PDB file of C-alpha atoms in Angstrom:
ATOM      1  CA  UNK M  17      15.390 -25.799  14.940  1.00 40.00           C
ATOM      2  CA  UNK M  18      16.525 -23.696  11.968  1.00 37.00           C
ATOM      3  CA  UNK M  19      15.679 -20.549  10.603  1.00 38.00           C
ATOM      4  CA  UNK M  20      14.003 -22.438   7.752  1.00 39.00           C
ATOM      5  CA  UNK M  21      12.351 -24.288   9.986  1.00 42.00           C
ATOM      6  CA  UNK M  22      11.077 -21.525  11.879  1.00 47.00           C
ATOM      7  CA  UNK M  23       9.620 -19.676   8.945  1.00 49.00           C
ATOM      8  CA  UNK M  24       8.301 -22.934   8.193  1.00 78.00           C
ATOM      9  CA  UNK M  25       5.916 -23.464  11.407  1.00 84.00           C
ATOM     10  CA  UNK M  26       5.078 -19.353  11.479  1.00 86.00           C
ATOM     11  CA  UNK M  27       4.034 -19.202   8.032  1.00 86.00           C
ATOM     12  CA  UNK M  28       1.585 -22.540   8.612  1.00 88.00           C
ATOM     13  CA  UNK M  29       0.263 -20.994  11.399  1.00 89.00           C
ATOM     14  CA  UNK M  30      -0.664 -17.752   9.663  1.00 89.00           C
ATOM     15  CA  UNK M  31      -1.978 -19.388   6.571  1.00 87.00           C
ATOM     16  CA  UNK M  32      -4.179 -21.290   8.852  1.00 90.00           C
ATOM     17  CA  UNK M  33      -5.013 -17.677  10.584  1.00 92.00           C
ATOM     18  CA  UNK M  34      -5.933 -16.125   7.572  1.00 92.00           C
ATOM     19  CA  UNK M  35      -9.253 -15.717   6.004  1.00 94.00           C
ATOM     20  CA  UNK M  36     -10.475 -16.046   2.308  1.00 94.00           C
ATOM     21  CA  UNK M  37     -11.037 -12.256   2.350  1.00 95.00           C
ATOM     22  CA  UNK M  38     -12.745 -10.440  -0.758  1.00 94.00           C
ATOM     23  CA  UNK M  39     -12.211  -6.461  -1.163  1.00 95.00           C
ATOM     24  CA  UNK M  40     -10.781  -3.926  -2.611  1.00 95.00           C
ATOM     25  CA  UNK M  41      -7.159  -3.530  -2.270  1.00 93.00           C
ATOM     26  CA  UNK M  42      -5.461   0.130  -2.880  1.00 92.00           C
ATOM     27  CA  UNK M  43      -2.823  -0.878  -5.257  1.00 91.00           C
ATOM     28  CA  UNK M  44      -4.504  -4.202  -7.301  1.00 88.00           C
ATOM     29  CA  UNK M  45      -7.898  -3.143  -6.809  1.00 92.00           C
ATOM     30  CA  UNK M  46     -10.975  -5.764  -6.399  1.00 94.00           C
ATOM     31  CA  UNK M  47     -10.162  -9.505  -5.709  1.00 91.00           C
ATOM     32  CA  UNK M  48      -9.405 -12.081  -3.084  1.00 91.00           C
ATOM     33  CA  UNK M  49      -6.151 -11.448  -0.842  1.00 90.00           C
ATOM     34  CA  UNK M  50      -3.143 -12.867  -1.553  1.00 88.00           C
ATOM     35  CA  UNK M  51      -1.967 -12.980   2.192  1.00 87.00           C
ATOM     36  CA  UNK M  52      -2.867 -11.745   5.488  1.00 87.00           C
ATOM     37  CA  UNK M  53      -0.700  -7.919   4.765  1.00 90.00           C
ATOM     38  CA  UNK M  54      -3.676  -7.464   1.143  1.00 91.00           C
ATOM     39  CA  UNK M  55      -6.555  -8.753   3.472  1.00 91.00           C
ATOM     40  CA  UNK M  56      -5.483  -5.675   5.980  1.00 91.00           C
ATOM     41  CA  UNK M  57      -4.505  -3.408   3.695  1.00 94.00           C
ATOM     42  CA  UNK M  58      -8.417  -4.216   2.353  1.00 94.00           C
ATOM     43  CA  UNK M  59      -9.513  -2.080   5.056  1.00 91.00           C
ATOM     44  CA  UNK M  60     -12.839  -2.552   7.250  1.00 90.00           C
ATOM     45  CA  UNK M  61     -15.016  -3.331   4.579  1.00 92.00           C
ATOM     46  CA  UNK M  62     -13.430  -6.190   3.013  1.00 95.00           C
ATOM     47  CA  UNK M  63     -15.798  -9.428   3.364  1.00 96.00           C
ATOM     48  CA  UNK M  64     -13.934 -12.375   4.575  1.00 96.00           C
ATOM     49  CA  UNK M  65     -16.356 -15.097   2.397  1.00 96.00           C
ATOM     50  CA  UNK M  66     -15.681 -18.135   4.461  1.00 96.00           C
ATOM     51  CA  UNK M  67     -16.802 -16.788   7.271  1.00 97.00           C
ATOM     52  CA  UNK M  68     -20.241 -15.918   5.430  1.00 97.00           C
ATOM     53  CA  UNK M  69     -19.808 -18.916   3.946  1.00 97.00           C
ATOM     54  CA  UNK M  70     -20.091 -21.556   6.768  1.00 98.00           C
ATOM     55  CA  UNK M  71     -22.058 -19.002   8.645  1.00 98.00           C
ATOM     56  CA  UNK M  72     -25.163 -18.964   6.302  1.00 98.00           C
ATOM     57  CA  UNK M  73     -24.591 -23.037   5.315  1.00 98.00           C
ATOM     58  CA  UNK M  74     -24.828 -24.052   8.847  1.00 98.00           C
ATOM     59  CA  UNK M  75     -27.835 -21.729   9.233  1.00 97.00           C
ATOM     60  CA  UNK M  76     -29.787 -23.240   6.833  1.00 97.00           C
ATOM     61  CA  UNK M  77     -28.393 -26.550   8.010  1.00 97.00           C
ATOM     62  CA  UNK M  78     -30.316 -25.997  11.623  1.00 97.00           C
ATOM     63  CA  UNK M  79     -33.247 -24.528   9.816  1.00 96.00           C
ATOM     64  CA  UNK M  80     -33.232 -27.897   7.491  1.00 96.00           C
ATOM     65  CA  UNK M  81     -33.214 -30.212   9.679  1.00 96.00           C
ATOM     66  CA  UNK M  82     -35.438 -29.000  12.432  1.00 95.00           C
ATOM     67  CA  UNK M  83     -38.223 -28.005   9.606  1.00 94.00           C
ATOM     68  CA  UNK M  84     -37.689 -31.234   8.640  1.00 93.00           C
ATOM     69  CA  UNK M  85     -38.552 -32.614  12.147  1.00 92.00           C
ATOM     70  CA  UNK M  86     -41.508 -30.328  12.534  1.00 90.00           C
ATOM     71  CA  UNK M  87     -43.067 -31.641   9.715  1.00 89.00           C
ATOM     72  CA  UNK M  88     -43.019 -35.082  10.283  1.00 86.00           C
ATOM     73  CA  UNK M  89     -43.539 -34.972  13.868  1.00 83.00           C
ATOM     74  CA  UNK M  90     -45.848 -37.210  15.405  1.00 80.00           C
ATOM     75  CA  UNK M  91     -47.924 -38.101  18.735  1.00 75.00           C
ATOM     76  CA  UNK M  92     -46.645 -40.496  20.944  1.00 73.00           C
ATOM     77  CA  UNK M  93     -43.388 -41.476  22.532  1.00 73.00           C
ATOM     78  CA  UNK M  94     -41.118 -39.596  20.028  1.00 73.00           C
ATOM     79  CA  UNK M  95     -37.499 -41.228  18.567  1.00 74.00           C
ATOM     80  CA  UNK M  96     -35.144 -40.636  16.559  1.00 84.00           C
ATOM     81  CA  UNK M  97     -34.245 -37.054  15.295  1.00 89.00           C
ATOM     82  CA  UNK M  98     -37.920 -36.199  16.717  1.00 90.00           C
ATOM     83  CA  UNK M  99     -36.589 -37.075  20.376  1.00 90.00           C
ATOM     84  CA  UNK M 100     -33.592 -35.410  19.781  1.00 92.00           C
ATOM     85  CA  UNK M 101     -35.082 -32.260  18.491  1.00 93.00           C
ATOM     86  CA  UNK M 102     -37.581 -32.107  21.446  1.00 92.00           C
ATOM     87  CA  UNK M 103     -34.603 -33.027  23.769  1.00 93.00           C
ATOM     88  CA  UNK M 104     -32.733 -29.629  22.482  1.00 95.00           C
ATOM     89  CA  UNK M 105     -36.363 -27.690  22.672  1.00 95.00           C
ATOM     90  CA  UNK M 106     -37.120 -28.885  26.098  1.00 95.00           C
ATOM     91  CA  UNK M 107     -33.720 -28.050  27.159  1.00 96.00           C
ATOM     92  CA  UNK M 108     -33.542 -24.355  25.798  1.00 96.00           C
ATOM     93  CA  UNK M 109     -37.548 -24.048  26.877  1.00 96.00           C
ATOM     94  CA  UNK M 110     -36.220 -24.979  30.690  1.00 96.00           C
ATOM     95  CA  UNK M 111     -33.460 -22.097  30.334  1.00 96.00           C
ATOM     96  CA  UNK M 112     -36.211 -19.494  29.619  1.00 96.00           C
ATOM     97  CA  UNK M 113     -38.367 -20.314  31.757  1.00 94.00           C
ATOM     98  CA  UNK M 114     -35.420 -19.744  34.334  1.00 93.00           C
ATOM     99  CA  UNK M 115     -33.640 -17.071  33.504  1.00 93.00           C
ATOM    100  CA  UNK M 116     -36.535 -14.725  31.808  1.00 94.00           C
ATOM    101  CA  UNK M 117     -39.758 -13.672  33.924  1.00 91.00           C
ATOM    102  CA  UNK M 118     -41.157 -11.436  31.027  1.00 90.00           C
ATOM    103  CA  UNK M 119     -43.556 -12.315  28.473  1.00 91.00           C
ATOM    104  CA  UNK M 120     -42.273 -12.289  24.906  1.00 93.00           C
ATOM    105  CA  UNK M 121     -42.528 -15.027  22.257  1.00 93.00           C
ATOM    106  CA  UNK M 122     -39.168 -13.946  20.790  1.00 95.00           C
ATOM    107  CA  UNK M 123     -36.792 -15.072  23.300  1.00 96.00           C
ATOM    108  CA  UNK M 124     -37.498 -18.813  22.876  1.00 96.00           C
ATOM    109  CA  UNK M 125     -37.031 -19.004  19.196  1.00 96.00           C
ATOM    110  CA  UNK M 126     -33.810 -16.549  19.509  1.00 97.00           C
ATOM    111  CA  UNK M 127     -32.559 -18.927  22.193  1.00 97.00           C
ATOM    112  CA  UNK M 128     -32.817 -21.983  20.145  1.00 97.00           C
ATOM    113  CA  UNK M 129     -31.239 -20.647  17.256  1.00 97.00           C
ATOM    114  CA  UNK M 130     -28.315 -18.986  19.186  1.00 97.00           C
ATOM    115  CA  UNK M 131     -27.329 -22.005  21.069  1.00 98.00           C
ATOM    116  CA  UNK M 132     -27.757 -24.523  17.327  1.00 97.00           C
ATOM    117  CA  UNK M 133     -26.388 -22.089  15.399  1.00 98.00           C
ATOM    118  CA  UNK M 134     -23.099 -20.997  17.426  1.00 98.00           C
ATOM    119  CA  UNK M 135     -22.830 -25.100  18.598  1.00 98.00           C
ATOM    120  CA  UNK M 136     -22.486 -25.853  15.300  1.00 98.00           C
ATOM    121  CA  UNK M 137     -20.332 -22.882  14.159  1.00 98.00           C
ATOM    122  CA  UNK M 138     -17.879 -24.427  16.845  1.00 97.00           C
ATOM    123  CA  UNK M 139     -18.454 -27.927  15.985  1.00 97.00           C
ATOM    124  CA  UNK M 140     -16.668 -27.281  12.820  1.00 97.00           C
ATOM    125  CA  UNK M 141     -13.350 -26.794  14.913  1.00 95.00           C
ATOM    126  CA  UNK M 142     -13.298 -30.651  15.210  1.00 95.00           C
ATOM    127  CA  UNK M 143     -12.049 -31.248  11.705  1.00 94.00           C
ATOM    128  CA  UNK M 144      -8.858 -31.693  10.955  1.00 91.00           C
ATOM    129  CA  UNK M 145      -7.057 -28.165  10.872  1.00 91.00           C
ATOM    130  CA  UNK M 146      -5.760 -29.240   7.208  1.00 89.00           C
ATOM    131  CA  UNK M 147      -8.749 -31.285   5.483  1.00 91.00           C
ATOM    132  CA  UNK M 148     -10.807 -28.463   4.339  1.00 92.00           C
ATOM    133  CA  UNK M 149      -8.525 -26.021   3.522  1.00 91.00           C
ATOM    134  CA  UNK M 150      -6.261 -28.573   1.751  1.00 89.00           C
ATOM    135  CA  UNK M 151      -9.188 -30.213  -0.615  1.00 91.00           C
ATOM    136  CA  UNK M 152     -10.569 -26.143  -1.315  1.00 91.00           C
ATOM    137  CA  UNK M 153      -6.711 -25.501  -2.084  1.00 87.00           C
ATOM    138  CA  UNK M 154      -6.884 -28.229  -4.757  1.00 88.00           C
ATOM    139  CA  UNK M 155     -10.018 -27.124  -5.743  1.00 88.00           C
ATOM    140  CA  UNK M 156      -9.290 -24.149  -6.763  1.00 86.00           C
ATOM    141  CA  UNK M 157      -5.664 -24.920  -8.678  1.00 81.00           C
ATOM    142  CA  UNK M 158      -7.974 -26.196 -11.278  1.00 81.00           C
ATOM    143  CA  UNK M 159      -8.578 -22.740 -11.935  1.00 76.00           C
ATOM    144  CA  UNK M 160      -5.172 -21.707 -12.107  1.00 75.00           C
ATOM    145  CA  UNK M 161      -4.795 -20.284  -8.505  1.00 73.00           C
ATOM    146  CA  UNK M 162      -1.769 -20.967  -6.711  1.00 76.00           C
ATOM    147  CA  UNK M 163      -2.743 -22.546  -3.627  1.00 74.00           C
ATOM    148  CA  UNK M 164      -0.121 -21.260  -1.312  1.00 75.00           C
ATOM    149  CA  UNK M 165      -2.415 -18.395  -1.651  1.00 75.00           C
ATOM    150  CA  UNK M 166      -5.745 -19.652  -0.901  1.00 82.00           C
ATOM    151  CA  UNK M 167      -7.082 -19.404   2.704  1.00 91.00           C
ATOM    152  CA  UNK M 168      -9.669 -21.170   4.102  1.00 93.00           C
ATOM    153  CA  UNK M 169     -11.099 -20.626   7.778  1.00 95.00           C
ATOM    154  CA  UNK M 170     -13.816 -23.144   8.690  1.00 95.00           C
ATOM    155  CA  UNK M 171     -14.723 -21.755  12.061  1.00 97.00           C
ATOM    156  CA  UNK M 172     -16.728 -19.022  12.114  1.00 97.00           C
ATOM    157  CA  UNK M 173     -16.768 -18.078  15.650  1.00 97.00           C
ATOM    158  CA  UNK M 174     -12.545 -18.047  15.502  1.00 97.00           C
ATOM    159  CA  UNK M 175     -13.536 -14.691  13.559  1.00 96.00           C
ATOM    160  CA  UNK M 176     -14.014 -11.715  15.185  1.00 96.00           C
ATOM    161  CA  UNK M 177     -16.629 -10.132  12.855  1.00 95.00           C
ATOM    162  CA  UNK M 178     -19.039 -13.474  13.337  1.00 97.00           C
ATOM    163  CA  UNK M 179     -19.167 -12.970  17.173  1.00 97.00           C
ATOM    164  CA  UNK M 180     -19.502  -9.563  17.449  1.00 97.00           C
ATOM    165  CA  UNK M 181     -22.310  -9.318  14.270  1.00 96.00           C
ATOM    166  CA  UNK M 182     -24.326 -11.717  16.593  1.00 97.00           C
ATOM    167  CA  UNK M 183     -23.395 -10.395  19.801  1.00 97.00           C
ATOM    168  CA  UNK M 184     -24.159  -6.437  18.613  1.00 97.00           C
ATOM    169  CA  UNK M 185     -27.720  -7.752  17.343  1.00 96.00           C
ATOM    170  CA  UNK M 186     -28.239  -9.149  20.659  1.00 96.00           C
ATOM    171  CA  UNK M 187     -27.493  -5.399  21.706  1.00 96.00           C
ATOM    172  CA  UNK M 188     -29.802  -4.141  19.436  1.00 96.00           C
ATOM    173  CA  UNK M 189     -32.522  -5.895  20.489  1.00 96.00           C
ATOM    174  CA  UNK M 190     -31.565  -5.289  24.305  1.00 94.00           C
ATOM    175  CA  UNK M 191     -31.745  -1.517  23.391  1.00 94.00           C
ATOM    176  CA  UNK M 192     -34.651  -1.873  21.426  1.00 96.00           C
ATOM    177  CA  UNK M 193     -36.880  -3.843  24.106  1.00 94.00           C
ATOM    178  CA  UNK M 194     -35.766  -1.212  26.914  1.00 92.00           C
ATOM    179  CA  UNK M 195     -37.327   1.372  25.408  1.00 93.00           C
ATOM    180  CA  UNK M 196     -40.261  -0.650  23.771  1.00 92.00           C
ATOM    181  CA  UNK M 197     -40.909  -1.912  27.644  1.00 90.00           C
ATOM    182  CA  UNK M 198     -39.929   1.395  29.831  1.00 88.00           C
ATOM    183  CA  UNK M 199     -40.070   4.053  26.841  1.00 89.00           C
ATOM    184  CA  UNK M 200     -37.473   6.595  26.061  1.00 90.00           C
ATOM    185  CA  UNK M 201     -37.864   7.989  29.792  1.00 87.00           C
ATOM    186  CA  UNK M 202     -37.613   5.399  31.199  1.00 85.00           C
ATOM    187  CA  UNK M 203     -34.444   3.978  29.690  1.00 86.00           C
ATOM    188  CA  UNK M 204     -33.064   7.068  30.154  1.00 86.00           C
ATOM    189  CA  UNK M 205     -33.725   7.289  33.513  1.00 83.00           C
ATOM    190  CA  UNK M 206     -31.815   4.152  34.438  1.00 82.00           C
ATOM    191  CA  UNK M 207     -28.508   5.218  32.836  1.00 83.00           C
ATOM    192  CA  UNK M 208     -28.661   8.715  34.675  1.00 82.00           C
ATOM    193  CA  UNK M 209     -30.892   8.299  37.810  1.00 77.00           C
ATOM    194  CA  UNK M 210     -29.095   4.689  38.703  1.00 74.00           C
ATOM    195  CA  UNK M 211     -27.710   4.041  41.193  1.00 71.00           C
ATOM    196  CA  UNK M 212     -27.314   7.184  43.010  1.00 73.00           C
ATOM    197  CA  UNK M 213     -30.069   9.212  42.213  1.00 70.00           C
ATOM    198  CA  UNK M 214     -30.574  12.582  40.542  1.00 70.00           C
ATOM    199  CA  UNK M 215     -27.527  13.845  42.255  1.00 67.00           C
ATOM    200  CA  UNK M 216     -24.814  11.494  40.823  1.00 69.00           C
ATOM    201  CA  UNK M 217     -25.654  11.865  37.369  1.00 78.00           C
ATOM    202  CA  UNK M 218     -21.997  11.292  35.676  1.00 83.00           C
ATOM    203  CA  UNK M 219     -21.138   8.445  38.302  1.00 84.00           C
ATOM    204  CA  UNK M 220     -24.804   6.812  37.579  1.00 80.00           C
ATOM    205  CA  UNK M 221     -24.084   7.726  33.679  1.00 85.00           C
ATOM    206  CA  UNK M 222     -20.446   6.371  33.613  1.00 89.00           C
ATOM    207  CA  UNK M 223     -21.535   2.885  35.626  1.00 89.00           C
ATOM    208  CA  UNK M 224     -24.448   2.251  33.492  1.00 86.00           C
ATOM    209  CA  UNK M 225     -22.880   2.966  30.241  1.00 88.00           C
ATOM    210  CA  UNK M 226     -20.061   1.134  31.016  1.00 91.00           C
ATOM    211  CA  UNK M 227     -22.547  -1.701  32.050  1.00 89.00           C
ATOM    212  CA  UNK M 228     -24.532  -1.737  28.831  1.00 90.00           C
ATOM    213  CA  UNK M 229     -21.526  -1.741  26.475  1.00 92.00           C
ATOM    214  CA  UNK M 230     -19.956  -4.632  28.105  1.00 92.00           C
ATOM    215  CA  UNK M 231     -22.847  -6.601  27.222  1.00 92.00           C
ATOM    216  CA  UNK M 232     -21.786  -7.247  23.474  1.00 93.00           C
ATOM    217  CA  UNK M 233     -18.322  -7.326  24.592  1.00 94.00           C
ATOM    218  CA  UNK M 234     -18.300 -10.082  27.070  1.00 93.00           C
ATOM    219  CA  UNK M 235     -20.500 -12.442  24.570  1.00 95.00           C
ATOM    220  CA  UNK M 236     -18.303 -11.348  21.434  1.00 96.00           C
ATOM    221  CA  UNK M 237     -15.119 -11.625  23.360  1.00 96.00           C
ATOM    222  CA  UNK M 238     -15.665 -14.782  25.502  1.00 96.00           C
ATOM    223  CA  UNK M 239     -16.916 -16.945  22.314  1.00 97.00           C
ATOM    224  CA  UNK M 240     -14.433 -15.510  20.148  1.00 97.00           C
ATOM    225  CA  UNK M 241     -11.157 -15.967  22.465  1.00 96.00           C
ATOM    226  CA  UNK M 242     -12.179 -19.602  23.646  1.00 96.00           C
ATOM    227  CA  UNK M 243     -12.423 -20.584  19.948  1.00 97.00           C
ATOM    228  CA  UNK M 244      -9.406 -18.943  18.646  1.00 96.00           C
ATOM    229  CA  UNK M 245      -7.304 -20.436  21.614  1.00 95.00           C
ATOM    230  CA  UNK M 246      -9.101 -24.195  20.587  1.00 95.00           C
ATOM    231  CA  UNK M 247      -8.084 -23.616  16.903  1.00 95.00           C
ATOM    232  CA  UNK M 248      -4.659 -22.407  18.148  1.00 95.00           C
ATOM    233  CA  UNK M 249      -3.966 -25.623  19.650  1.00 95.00           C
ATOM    234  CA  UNK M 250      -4.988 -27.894  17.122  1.00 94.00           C
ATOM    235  CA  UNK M 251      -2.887 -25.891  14.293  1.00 93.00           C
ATOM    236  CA  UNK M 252       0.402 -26.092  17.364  1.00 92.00           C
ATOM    237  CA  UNK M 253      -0.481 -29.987  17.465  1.00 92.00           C
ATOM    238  CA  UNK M 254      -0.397 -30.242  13.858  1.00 90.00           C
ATOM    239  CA  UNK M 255       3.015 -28.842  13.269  1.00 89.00           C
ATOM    240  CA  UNK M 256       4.006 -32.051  15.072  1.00 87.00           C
ATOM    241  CA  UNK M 257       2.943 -34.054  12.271  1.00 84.00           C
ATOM    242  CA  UNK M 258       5.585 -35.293   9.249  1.00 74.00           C
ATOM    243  CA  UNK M 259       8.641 -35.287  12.046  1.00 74.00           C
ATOM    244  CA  UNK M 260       9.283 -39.171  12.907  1.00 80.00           C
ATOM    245  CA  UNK M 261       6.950 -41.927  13.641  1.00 87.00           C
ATOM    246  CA  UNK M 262       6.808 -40.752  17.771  1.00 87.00           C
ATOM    247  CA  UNK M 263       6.091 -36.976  16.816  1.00 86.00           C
ATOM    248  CA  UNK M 264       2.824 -38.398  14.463  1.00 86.00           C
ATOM    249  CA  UNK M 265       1.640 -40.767  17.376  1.00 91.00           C
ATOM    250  CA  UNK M 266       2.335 -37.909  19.668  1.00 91.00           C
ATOM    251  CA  UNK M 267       0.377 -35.597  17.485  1.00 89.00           C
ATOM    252  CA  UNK M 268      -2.578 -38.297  16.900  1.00 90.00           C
ATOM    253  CA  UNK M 269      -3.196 -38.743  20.212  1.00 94.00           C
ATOM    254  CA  UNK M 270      -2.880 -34.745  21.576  1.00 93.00           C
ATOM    255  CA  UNK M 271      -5.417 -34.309  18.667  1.00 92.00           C
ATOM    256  CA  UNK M 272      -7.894 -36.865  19.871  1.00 93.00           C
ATOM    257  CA  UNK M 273      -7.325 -35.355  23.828  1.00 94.00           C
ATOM    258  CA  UNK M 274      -7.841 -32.273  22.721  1.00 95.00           C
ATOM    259  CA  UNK M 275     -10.603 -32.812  20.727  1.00 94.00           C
ATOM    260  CA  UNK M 276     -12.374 -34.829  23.685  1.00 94.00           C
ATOM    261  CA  UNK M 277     -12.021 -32.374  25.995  1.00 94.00           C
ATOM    262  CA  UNK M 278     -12.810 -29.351  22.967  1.00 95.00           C
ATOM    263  CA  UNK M 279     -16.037 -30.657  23.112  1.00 96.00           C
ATOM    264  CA  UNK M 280     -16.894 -29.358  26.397  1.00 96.00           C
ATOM    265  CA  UNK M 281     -15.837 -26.004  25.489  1.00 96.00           C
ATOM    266  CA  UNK M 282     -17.594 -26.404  22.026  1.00 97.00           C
ATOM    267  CA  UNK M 283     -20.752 -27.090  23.869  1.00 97.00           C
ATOM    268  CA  UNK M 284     -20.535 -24.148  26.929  1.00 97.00           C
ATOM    269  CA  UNK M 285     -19.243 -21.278  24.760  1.00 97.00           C
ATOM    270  CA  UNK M 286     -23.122 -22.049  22.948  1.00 97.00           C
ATOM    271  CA  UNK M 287     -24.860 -22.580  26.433  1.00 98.00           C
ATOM    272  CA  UNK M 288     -23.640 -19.456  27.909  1.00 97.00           C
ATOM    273  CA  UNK M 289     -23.887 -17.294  24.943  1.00 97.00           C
ATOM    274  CA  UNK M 290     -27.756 -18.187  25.016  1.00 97.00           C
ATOM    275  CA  UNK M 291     -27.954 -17.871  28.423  1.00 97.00           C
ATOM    276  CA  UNK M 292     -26.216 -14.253  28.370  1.00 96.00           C
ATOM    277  CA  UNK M 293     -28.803 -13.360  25.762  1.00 96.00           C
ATOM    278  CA  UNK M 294     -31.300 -14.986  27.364  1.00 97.00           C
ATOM    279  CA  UNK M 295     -30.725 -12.960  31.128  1.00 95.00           C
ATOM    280  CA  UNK M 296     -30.050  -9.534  29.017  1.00 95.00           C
ATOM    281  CA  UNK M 297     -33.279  -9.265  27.337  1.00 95.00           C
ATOM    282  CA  UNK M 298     -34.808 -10.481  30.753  1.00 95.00           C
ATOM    283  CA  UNK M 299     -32.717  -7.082  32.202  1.00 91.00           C
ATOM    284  CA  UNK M 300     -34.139  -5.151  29.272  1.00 91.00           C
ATOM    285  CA  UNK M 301     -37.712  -6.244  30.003  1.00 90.00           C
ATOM    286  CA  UNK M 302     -37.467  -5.180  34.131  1.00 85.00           C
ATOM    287  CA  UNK M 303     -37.941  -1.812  35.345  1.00 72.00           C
ATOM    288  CA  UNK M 304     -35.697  -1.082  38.666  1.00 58.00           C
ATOM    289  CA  UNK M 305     -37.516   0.819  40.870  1.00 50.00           C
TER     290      UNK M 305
END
């Protein structure tokens, strides 16, 4: 392969890795980036708007179509989106029941919409890598923008910021139900009294912390890393595309392999990060004795 060539296939793959990020650069000031160096030199409180973007449309998506559901639901032997929707409800109702021995109206609803919400987040990696981001590309040249230098990210979850903003208010609400449930005492009292007593306060203090901060990390982590990776793949099976006529069947069918198989991991990165929630808050709610 030749240098060309080379540059070629690494500058696909990190216009496919870059966001549409919105900030305010130190040298041209507000604006979109250009390219992945302006969307870090941006800083930490650049926006990347695709990410909000298909976040809050697939949100109100889920809200949409299970209001709609709701309101036209009817007695009998459901069908139809109504069967569906209780399938999904039934399903999530089951994992409660399981995994969480409190009492708290919350969790259900929070459990529903975290498993939806992040299933369809990752659904979107089914697409064709180029579809989106090609048609916004030409979109937006009828502005005048040159579309070498429009990004477009249509998974959320392949974005850092998405999985930990949903996996740190899962923490907040872990933290906040600890105390609610044992008070400030008690929540105290199980990072420094646990699990060696009053005398091994900075071993107890060390374990637990380290046990309550990994919360938000394993579910922002393990969502996020399983999704990149997916994307990854289907951007590397791409590049085989516009060789010769064997590299484009070769490509065609790794895509539709992948994507068979993607939907397993599209489906379980959802079920366990509702489950995770789901057995955290449970922790939150018990006292240990």
């Amino acid at each position: 392969m030749s240098s060309s060539e080379i540059l070629t296939s690494q500058g696909y793959i990190q216009h496919h890795l870059t966001n549409l990020t919105l900030g305010v650069h130190p040298e041209h000031g507000f604006g979109f980036a250009h390219s992945s160096a302006d969307a870090a030199a941006m800083g930490f409180w650049a926006v990347n708007v695709d990410t909000v973007f298909f976040s809050v449309l697939l949100g109100g998506l889920f809200i949409w179509f299970f209001k709609g559901v709701a309101e036209k639901v009817t007695a009998g032997i459901p069908a139809g989106a109504q069967n569906f929707v209780e399938w999904i409800v039934d399903f999530v109702e089951d994992n409660v029941r399981g995994s969480f021995n409190a009492k708290n109206a919350m969790v259900a609803p929070l459990a529903l919409t975290i498993f939806a919400w992040v299933f369809l987040m990752n659904l979107m990696d089914l697409l064709p890598v180029d579809l989106l981001p090609y048609l916004f590309g030409q979109f937006i040249a009828v502005f005048g923008a040159d579309p070498h230098h429009v990004f477009l990210r249509v998974v959320p979850t392949t974005d850092p910021n998405a999985t930990f903003g949903m996996a740190l208010t899962v923490f907040f609400l872990v933290l906040f139900y600890s105390v609610k449930m044992k008070g400030v005492g008690g929540f105290l009292g199980e990072l420094t009294l646990q699990p060696f007593g009053k005398f091994g306060l900075p071993a107890n203090l060390l374990l637990e912390g380290i046990s309550l901060l990994s919360k938000p990390l394993s579910l922002a982590l393990r969502l996020f890393g399983n999704m990149y990776a997916g994307e990854m793949i289907f951007i590397l099976i791409a590049l085989l595309y516009g060789g010769s006529m064997t590299l484009n069947i070769t490509g065609g069918l790794l895509q539709f392999v992948w994507a068979v198989f993607h939907i397993l991991i599209i489906t379980l990165q959802a079920f366990i990060f509702m489950v995770l929630t789901i057995v955290y808050l449970d922790m939150a709610h018990q006292e240990h004795h």
